PDB file of C-alpha atoms in Angstrom:
ATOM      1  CA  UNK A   7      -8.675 -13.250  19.247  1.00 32.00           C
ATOM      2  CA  UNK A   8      -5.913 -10.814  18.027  1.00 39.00           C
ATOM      3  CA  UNK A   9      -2.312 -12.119  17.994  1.00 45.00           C
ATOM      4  CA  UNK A  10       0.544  -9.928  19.399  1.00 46.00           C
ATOM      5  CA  UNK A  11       4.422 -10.725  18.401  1.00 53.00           C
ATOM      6  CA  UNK A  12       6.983  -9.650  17.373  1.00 64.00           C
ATOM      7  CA  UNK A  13       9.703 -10.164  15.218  1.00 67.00           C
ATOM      8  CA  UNK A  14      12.888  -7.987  16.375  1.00 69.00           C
ATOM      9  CA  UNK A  15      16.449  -7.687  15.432  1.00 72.00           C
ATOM     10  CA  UNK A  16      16.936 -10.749  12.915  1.00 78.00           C
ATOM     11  CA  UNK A  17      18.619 -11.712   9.735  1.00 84.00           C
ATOM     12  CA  UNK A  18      16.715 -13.184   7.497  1.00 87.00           C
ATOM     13  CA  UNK A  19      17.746 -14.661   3.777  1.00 85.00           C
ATOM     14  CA  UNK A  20      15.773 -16.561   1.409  1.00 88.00           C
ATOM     15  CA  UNK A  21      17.229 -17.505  -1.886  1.00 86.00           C
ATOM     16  CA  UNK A  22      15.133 -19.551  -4.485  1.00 80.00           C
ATOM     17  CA  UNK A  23      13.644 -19.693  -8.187  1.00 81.00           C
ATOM     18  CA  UNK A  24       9.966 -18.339  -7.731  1.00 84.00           C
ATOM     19  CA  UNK A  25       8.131 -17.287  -4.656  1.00 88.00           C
ATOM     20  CA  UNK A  26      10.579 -16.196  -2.116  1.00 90.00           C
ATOM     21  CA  UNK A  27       9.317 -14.820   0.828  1.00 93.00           C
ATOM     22  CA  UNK A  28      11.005 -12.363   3.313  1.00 93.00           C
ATOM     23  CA  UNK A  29       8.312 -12.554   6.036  1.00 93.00           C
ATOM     24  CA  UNK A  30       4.225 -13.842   5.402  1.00 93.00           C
ATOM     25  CA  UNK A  31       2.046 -12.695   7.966  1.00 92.00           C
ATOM     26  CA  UNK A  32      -1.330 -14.473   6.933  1.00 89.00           C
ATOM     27  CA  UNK A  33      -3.707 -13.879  10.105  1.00 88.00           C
ATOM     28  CA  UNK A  34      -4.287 -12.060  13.081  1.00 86.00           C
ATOM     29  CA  UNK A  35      -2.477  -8.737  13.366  1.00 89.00           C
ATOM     30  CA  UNK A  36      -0.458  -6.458  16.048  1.00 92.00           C
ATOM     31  CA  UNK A  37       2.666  -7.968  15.304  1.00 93.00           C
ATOM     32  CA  UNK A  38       5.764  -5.516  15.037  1.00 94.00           C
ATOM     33  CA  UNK A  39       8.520  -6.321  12.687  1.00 94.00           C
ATOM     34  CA  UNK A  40      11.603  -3.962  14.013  1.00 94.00           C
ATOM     35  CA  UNK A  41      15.304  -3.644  13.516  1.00 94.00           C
ATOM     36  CA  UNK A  42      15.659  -6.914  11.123  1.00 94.00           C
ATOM     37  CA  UNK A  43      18.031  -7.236   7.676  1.00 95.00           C
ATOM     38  CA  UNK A  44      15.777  -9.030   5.160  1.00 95.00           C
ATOM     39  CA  UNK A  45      17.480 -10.050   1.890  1.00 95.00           C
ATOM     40  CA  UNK A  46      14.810 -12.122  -0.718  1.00 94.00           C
ATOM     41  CA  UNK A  47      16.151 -13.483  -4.007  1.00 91.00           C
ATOM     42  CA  UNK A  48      14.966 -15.511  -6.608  1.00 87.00           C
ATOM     43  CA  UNK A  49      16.170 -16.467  -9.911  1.00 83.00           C
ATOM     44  CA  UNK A  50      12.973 -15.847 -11.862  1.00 83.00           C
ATOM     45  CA  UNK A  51       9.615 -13.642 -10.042  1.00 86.00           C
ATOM     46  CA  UNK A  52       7.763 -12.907  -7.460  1.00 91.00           C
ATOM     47  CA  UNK A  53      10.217 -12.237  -4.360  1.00 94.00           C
ATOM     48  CA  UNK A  54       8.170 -10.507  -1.430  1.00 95.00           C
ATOM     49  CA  UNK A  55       9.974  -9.215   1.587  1.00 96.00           C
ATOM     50  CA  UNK A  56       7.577  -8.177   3.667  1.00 97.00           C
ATOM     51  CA  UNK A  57       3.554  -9.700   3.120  1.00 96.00           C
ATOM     52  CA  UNK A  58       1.062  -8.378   5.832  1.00 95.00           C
ATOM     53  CA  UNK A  59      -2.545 -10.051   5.609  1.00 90.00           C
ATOM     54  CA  UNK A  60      -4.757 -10.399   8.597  1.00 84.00           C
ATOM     55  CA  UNK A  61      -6.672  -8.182   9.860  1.00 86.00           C
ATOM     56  CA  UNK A  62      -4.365  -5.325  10.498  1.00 92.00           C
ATOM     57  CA  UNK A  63      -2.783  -3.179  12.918  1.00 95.00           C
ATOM     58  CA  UNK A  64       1.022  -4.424  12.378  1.00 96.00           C
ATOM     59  CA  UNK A  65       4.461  -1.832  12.474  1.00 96.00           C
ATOM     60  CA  UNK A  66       6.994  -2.228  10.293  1.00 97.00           C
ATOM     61  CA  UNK A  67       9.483  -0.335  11.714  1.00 97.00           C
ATOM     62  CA  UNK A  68      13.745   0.582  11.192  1.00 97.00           C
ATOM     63  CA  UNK A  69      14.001  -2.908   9.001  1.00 97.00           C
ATOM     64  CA  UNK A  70      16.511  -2.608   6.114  1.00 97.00           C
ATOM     65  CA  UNK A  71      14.656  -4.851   3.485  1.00 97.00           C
ATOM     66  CA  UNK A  72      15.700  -5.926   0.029  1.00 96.00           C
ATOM     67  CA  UNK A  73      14.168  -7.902  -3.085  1.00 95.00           C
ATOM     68  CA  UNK A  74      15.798  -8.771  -6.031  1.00 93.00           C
ATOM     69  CA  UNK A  75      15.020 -11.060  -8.638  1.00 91.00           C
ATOM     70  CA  UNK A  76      14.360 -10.984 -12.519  1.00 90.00           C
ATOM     71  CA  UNK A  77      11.125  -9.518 -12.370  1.00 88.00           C
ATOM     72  CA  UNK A  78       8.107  -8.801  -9.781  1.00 93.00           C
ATOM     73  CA  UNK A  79      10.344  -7.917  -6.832  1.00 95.00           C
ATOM     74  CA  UNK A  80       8.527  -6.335  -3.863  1.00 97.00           C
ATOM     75  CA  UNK A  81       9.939  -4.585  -0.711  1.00 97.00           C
ATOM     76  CA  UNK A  82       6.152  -4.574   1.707  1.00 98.00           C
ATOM     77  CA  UNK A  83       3.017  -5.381   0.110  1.00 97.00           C
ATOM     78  CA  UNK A  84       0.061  -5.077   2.512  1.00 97.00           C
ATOM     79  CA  UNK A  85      -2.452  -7.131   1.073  1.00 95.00           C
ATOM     80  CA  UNK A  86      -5.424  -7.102   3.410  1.00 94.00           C
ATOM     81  CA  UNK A  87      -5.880  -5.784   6.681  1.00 93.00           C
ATOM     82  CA  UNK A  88      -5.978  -1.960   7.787  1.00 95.00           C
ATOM     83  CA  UNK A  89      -4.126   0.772  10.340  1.00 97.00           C
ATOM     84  CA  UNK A  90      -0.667  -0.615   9.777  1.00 97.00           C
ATOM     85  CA  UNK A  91       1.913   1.502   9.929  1.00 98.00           C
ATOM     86  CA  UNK A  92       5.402   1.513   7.944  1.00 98.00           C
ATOM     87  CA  UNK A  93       8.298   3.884   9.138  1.00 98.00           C
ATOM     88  CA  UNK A  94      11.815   4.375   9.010  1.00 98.00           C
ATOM     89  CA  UNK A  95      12.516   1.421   7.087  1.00 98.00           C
ATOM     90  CA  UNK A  96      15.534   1.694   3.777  1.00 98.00           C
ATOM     91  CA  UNK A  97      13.861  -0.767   1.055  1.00 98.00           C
ATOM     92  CA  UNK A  98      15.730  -1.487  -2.106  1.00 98.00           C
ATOM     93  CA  UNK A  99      14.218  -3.509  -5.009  1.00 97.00           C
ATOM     94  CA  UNK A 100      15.490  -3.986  -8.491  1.00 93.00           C
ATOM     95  CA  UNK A 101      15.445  -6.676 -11.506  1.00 90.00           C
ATOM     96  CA  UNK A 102      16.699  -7.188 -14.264  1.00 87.00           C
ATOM     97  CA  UNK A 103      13.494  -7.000 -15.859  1.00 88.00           C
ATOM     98  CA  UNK A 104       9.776  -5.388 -14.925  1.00 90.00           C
ATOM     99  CA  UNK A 105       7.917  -4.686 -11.730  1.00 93.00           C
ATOM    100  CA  UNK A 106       9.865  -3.408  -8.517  1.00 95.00           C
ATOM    101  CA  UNK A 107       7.960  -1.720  -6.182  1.00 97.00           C
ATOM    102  CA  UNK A 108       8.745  -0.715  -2.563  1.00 98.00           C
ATOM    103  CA  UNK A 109       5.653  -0.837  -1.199  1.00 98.00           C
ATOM    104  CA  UNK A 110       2.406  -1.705  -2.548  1.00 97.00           C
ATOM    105  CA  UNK A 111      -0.585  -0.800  -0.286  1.00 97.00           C
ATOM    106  CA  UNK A 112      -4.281  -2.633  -0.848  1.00 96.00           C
ATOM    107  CA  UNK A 113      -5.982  -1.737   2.164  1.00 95.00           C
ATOM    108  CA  UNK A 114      -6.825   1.417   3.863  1.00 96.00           C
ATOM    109  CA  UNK A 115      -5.426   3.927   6.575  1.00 97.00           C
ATOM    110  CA  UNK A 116      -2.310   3.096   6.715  1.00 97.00           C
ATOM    111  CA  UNK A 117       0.308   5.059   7.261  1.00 98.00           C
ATOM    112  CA  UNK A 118       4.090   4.981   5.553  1.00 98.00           C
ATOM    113  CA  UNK A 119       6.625   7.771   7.114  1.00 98.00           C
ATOM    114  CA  UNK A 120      10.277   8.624   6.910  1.00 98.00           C
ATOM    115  CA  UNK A 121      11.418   5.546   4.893  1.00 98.00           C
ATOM    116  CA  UNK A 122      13.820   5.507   2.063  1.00 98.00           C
ATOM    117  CA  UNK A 123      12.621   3.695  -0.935  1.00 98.00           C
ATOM    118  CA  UNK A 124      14.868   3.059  -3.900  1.00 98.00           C
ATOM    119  CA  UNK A 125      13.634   0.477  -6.989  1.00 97.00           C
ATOM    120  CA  UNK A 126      15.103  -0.265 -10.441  1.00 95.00           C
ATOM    121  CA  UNK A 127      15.380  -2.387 -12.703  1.00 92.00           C
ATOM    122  CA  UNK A 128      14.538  -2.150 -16.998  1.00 90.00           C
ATOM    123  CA  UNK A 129      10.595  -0.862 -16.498  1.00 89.00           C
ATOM    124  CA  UNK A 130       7.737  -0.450 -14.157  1.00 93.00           C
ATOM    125  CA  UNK A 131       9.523   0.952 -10.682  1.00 96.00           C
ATOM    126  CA  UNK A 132       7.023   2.538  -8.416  1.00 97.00           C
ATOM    127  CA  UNK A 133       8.350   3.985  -4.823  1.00 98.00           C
ATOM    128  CA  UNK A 134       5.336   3.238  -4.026  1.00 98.00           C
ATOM    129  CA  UNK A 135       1.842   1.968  -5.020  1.00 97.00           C
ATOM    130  CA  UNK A 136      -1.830   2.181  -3.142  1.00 96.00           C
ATOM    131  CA  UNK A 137      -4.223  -0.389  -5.007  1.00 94.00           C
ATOM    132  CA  UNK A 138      -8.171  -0.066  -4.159  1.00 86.00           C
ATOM    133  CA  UNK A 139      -7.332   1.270  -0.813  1.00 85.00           C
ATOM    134  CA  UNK A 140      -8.063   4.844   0.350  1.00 92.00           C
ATOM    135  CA  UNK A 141      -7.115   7.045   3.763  1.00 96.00           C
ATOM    136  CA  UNK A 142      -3.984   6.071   4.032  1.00 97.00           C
ATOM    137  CA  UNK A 143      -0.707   8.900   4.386  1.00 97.00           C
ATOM    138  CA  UNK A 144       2.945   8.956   3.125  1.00 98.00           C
ATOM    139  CA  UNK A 145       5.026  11.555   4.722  1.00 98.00           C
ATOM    140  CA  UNK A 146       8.565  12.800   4.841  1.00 98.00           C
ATOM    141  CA  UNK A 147       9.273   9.580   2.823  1.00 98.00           C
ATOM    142  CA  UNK A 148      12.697   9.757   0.375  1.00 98.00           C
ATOM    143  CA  UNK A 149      12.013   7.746  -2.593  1.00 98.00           C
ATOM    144  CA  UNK A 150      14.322   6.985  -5.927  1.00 98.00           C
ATOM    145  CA  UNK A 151      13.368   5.366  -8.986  1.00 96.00           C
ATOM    146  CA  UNK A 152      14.917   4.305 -12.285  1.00 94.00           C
ATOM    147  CA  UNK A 153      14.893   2.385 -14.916  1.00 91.00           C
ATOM    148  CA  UNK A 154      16.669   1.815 -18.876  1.00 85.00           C
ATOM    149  CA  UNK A 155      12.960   2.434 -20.321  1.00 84.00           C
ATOM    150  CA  UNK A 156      10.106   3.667 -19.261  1.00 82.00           C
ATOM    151  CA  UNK A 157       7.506   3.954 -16.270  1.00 92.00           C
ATOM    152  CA  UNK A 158       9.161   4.973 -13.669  1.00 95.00           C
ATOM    153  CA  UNK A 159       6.695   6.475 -10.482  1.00 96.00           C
ATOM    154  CA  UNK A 160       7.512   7.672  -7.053  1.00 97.00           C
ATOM    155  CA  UNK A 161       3.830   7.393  -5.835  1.00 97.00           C
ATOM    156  CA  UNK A 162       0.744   6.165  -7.712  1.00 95.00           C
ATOM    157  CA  UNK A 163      -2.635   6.383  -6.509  1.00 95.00           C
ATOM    158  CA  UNK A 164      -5.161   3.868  -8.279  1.00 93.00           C
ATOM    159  CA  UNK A 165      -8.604   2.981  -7.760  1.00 86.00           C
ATOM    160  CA  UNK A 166      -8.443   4.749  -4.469  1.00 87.00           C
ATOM    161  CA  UNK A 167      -8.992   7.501  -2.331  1.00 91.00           C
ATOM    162  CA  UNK A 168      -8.739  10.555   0.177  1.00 93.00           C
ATOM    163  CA  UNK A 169      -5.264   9.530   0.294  1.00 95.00           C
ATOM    164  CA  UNK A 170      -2.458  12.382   1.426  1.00 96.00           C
ATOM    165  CA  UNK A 171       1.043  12.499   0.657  1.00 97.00           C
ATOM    166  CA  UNK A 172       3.170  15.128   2.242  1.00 98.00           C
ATOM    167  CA  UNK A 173       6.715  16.489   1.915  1.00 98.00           C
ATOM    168  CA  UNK A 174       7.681  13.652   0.244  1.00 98.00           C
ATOM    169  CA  UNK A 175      11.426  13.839  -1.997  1.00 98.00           C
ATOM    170  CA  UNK A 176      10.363  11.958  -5.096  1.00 98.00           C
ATOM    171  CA  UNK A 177      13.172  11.395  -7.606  1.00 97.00           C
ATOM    172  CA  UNK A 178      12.413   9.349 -11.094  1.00 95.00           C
ATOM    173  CA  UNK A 179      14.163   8.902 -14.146  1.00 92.00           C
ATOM    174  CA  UNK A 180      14.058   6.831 -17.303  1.00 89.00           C
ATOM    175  CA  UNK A 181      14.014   6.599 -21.196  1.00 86.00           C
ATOM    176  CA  UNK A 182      10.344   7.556 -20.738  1.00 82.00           C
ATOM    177  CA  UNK A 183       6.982   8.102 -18.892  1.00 91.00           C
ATOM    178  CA  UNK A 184       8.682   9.349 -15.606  1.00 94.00           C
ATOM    179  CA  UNK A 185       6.163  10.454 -13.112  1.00 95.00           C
ATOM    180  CA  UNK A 186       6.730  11.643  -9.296  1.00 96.00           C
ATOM    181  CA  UNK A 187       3.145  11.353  -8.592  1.00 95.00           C
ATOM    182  CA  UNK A 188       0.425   9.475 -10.529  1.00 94.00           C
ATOM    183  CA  UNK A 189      -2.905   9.411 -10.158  1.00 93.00           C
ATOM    184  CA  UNK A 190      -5.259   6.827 -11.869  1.00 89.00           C
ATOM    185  CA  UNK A 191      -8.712   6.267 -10.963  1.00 82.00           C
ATOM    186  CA  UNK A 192     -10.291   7.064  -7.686  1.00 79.00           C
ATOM    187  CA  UNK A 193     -11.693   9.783  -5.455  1.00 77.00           C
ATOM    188  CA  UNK A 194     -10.231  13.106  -4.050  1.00 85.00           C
ATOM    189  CA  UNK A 195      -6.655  13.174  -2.849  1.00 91.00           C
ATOM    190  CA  UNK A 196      -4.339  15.236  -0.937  1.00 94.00           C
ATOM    191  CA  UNK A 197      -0.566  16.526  -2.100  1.00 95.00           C
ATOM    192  CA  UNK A 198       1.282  18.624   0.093  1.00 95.00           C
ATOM    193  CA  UNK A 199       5.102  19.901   0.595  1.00 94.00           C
ATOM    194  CA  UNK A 200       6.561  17.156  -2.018  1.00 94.00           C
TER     195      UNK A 200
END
């Protein structure tokens, strides 16, 4: 059976050491997540706003989420489950060490429109990330990153394909290795407008 909720207009605040978690969506899918304020902090790693497992078919939609911790701070990471869709949210991640990504994608056709993305933190910001997955679309998405080294990347495409990204504003600076799109291993994709 498939699970329908929703999650709508909420505030919702964790604080902790390791392993902070915004909102975990482990099974079923069709939920919608609209119009909440999600702040996740933690004192060390790993703080996850938004986790979407399952089997799919979930909105994210007009949230304003934020992660912050010392390092491995992520806005929406869709680990498993396909056809979600992410739009018009404002994420903001940032550390004051490594790995802050807005949204990290390992599944396929999903779609990510008209959100405003914004990580920092010393090195390794990505707007965004697609893992593995392919067919999924970012458009009209606004995305800043920056960092007081290097590897800084609005969108990266790895191990994946027959991905598009259109009319996208990609902004990235750095020390070093600054890269508005980035393209690793994987099949044939589409860039358009940004």
């Amino acid at each position: 059976n498939v699970n329908t909720a929703g999650l709508a207009t909420g505030l919702i605040f964790t604080n902790g050491t390791n392993n902070s978690y915004g909102i975990y969506v482990s099974a079923g899918g069709n939920y919608t997540i609209l119009n909440n304020s999600i702040n996740v902090r933690g004192a060390k790693s790993d703080n996850y706003a938004v986790v979407l497992g399952g089997i799919g078919n979930n909105s994210v939609l007009r949230n304003r989420i934020t992660a912050n911790g010392t390092y491995f701070n992520l806005g929406i990471w869709v680990s498993s489950g396909e056809s979600n869709s992410i739009a018009d949210n404002i994420i903001n991640t940032y550390g004051s060490e490594d790995g802050n990504y807005g949204i990290e994608l390992d599944s396929s056709n999903n779609s990510v429109i008209n959100n405003t993305i914004n990580t920092s933190g010393t090195r390794i910001n990505f707007g965004a990330l697609v893992w593995g997955g392919g067919y999924n679309s970012f458009v009209g998405n606004t995305i800043h990153t920056s960092g007081l080294n290097g590897t800084n990347i609005g969108l990266r495409f790895d191990g994946s394909g027959n991905n598009s990204a259109v009319n996208n504003t990609i902004f990235t600076n750095g020390t070093g290795h600054n890269y508005g799109l980035y393209v690793g291993e994987g099949g044939v994709n589409s860039f358009t407008g940004n």
